[in-house]
Short mmCIF file of N, CA and C in Angstrom, two decimals:
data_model
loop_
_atom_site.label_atom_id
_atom_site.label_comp_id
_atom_site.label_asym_id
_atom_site.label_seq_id
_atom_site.Cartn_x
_atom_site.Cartn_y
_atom_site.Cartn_z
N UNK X 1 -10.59 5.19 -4.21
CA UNK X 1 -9.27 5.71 -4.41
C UNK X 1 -8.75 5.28 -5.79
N UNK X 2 -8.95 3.98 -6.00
CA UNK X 2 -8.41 3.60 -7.25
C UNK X 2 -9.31 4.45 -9.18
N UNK X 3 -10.69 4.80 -8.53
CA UNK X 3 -11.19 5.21 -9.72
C UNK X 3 -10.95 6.93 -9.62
N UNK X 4 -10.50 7.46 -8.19
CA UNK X 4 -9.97 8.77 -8.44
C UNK X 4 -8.69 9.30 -9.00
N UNK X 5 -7.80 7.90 -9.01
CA UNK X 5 -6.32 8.40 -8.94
C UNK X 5 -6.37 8.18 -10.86
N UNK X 6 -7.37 7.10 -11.02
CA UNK X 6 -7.46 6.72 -12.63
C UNK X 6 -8.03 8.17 -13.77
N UNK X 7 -9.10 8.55 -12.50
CA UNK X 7 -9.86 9.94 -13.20
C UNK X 7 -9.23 11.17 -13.70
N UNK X 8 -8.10 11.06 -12.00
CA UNK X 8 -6.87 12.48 -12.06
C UNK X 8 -6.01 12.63 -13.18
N UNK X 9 -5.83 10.71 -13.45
CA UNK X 9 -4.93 11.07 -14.00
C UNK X 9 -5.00 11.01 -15.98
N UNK X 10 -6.25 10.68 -15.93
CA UNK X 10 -6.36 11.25 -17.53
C UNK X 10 -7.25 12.87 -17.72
N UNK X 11 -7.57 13.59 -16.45
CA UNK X 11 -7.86 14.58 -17.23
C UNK X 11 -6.52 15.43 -16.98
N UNK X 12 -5.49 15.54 -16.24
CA UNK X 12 -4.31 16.16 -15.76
C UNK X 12 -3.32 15.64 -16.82
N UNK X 13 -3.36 14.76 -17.82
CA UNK X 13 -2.68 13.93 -18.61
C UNK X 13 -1.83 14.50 -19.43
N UNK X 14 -2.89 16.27 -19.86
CA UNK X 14 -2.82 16.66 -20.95
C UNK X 14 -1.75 18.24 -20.23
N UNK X 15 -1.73 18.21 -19.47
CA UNK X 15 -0.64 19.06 -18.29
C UNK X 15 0.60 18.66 -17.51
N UNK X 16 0.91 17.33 -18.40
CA UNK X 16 2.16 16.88 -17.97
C UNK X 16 1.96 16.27 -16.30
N UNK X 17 0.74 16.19 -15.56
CA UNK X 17 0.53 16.10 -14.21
C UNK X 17 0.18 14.52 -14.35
N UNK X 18 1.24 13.82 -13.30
CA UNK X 18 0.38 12.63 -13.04
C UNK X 18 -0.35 12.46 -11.64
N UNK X 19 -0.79 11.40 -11.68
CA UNK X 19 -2.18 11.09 -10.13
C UNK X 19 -1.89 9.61 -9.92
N UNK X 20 -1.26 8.92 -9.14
CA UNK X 20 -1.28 8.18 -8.62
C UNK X 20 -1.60 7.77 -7.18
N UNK X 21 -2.18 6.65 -6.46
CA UNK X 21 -2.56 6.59 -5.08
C UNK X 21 -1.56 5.38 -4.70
N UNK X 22 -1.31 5.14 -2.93
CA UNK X 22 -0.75 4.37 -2.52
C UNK X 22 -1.72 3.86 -1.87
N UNK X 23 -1.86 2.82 -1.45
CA UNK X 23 -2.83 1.52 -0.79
C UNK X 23 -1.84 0.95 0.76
N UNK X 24 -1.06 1.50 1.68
CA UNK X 24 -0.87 0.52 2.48
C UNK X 24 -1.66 0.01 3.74
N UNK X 25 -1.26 -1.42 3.88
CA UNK X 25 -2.20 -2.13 5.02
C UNK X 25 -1.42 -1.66 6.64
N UNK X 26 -1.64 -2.55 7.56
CA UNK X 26 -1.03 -2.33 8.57
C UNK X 26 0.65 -2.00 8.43
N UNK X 27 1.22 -0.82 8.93
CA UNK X 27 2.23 -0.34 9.11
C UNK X 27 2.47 -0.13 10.57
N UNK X 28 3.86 -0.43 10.79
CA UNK X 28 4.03 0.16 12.20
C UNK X 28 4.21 1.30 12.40
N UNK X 29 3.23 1.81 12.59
CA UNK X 29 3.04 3.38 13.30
C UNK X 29 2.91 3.31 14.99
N UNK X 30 3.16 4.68 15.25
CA UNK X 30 2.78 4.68 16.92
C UNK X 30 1.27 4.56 16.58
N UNK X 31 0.64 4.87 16.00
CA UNK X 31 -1.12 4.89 15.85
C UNK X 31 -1.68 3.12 15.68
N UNK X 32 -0.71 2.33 14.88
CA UNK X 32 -1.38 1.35 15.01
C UNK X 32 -0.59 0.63 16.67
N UNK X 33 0.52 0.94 16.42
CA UNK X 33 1.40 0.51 17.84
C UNK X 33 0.42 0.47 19.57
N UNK X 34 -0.78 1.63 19.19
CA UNK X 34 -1.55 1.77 20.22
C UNK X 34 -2.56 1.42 20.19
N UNK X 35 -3.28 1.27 19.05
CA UNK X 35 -4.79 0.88 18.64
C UNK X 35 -5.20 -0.27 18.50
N UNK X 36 -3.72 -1.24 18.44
CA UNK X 36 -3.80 -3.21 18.28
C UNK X 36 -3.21 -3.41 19.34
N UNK X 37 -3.87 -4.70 19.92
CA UNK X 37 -3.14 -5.40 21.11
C UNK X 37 -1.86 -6.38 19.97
N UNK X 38 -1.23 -6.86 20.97
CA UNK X 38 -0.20 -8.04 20.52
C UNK X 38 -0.86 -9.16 20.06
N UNK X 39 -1.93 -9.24 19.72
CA UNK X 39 -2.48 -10.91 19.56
C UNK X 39 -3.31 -10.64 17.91
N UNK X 40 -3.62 -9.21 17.93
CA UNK X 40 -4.36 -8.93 16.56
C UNK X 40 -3.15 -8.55 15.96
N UNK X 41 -1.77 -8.14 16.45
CA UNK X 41 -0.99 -8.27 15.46
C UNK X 41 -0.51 -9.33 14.80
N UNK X 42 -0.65 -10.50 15.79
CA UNK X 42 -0.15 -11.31 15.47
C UNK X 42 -0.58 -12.00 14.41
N UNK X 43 -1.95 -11.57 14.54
CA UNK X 43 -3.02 -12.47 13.10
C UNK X 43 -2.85 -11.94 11.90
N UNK X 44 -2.76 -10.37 12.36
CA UNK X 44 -1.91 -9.79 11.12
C UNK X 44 -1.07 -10.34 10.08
N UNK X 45 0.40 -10.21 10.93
CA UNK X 45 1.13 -11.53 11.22
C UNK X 45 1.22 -12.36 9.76
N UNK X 46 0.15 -12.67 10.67
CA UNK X 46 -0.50 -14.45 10.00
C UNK X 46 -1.04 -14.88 8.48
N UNK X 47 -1.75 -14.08 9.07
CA UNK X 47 -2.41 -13.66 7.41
C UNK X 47 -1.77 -13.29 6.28
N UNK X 48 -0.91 -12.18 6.68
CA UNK X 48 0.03 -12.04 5.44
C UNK X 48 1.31 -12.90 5.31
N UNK X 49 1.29 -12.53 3.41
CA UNK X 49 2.29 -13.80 2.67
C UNK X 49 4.22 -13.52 3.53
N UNK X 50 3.83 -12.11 3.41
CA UNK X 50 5.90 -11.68 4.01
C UNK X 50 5.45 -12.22 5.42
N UNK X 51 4.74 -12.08 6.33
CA UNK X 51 4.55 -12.49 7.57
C UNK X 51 4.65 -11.12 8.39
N UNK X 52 4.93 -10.62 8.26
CA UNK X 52 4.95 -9.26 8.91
C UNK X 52 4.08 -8.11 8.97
N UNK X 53 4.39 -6.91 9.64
CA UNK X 53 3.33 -5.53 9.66
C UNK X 53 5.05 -5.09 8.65
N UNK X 54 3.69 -4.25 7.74
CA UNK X 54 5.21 -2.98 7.08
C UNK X 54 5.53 -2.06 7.88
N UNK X 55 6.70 -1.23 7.18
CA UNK X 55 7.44 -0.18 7.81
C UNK X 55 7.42 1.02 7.45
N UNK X 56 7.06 2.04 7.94
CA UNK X 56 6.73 3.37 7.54
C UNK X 56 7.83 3.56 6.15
N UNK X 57 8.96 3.17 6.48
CA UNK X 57 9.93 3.44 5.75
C UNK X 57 9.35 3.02 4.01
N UNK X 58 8.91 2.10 3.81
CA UNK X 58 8.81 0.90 3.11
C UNK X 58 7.30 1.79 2.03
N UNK X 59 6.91 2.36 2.78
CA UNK X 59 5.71 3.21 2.29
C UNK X 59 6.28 4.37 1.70
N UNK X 60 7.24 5.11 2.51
CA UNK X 60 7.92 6.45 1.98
C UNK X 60 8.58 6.16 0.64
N UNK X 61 9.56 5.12 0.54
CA UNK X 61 10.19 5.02 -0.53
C UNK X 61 9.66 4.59 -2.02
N UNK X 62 8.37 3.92 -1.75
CA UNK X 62 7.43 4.20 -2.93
C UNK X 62 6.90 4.90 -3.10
N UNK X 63 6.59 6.06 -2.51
CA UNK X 63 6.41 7.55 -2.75
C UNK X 63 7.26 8.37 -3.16
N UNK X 64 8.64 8.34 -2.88
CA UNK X 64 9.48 9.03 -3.59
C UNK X 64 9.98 8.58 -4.46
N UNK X 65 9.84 7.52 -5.14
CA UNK X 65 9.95 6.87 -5.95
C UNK X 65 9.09 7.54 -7.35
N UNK X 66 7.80 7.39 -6.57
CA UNK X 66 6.70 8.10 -7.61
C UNK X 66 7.03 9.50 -7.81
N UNK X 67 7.52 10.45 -7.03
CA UNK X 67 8.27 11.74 -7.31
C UNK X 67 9.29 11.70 -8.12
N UNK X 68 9.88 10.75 -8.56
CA UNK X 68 11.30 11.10 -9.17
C UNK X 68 10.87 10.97 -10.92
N UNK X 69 12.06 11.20 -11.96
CA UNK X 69 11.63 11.44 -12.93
C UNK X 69 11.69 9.87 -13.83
N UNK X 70 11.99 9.05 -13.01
CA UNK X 70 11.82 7.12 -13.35
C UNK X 70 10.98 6.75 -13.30
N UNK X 71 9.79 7.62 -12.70
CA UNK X 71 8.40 7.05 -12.50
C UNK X 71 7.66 8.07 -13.71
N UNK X 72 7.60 8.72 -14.51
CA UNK X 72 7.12 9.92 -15.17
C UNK X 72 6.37 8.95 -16.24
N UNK X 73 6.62 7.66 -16.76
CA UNK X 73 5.66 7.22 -17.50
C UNK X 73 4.08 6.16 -16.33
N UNK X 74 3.92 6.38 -15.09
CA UNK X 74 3.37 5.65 -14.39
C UNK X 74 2.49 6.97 -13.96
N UNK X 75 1.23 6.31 -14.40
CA UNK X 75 -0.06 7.65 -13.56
C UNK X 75 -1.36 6.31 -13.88
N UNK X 76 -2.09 7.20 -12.58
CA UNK X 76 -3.58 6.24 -12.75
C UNK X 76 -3.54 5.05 -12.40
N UNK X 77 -2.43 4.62 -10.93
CA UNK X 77 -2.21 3.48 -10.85
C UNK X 77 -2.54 3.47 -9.23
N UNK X 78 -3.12 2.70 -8.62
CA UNK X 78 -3.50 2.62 -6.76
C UNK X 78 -2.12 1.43 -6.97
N UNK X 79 -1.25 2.06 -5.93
CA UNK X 79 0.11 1.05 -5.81
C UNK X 79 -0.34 0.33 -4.51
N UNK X 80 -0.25 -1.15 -4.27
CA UNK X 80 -0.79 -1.64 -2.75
C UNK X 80 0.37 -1.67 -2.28
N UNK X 81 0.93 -1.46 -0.88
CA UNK X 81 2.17 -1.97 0.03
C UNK X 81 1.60 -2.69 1.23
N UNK X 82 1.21 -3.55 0.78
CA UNK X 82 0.48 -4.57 1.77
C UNK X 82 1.27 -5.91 1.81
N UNK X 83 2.69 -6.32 1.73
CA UNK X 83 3.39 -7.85 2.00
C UNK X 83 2.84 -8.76 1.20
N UNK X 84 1.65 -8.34 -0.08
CA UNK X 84 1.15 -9.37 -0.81
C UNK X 84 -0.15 -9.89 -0.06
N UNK X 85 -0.93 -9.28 0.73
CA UNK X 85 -2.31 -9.33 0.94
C UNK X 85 -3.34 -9.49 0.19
N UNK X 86 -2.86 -8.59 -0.39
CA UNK X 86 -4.31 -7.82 -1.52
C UNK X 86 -3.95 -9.15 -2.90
N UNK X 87 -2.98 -9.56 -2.84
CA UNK X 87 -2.82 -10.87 -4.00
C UNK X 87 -4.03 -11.66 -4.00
N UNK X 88 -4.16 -12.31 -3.52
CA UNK X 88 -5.36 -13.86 -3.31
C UNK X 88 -6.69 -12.42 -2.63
N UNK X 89 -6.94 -11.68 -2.69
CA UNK X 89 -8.02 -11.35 -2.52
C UNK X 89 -8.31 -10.71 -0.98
N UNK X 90 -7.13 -10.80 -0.25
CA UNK X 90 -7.51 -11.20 1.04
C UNK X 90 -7.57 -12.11 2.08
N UNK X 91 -7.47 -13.35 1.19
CA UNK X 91 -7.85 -14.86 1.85
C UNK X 91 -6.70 -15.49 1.90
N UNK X 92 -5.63 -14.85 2.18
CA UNK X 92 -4.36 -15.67 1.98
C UNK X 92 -4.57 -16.71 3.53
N UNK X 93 -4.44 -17.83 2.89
CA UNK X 93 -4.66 -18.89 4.44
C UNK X 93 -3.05 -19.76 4.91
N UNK X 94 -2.63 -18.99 5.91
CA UNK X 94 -1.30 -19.54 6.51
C UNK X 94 -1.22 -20.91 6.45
N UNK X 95 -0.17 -21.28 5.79
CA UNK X 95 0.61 -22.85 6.27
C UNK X 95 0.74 -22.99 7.31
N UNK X 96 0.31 -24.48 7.93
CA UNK X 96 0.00 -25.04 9.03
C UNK X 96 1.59 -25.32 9.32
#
């Protein structure tokens, strides 16, 4: 995703078109709402730095964000909405 949205967006560059991708991790959807028990959320949870699952909401508004004309110098960028996951690699290890 990240080397397509980079590809889009320098050959579209020259057409005023930008290409950007969004990256989010667990969101509360009814889809994940059904597909995780309460205990893998919780590790979820855990793992991440905000402590929480995101919010659909929280995903939309950096998307329309990227629609508006404040974002017009930003292309070729994978945006993560992951609570700061993707920071340390993955390995973020909860305080005891």
């Amino acid at each position: 995703m990240n080397q397509l949205a980079r590809n889009l967006a320098c050959e579209w560059a020259s057409d005023n078109i930008r290409a950007n991708s969004v990256a989010p991790t667990f969101i509360a959807t009814p889809l994940v709402d059904n597909a995780f028990d309460d205990e893998f959320k919780k590790v979820v949870e855990s793992t991440n730095p905000l402590g929480r699952i995101g919010k659909p909401e929280e995903v939309a508004s950096l998307v329309a964000f990227l629609c508006m004309p404040a974002a017009s110098y930003i292309t070729g960028q994978t945006i993560c909405v992951d609570g700061g996951l993707s920071v340390n690699g993955f390995s973020y290890q909860p305080h005891a």
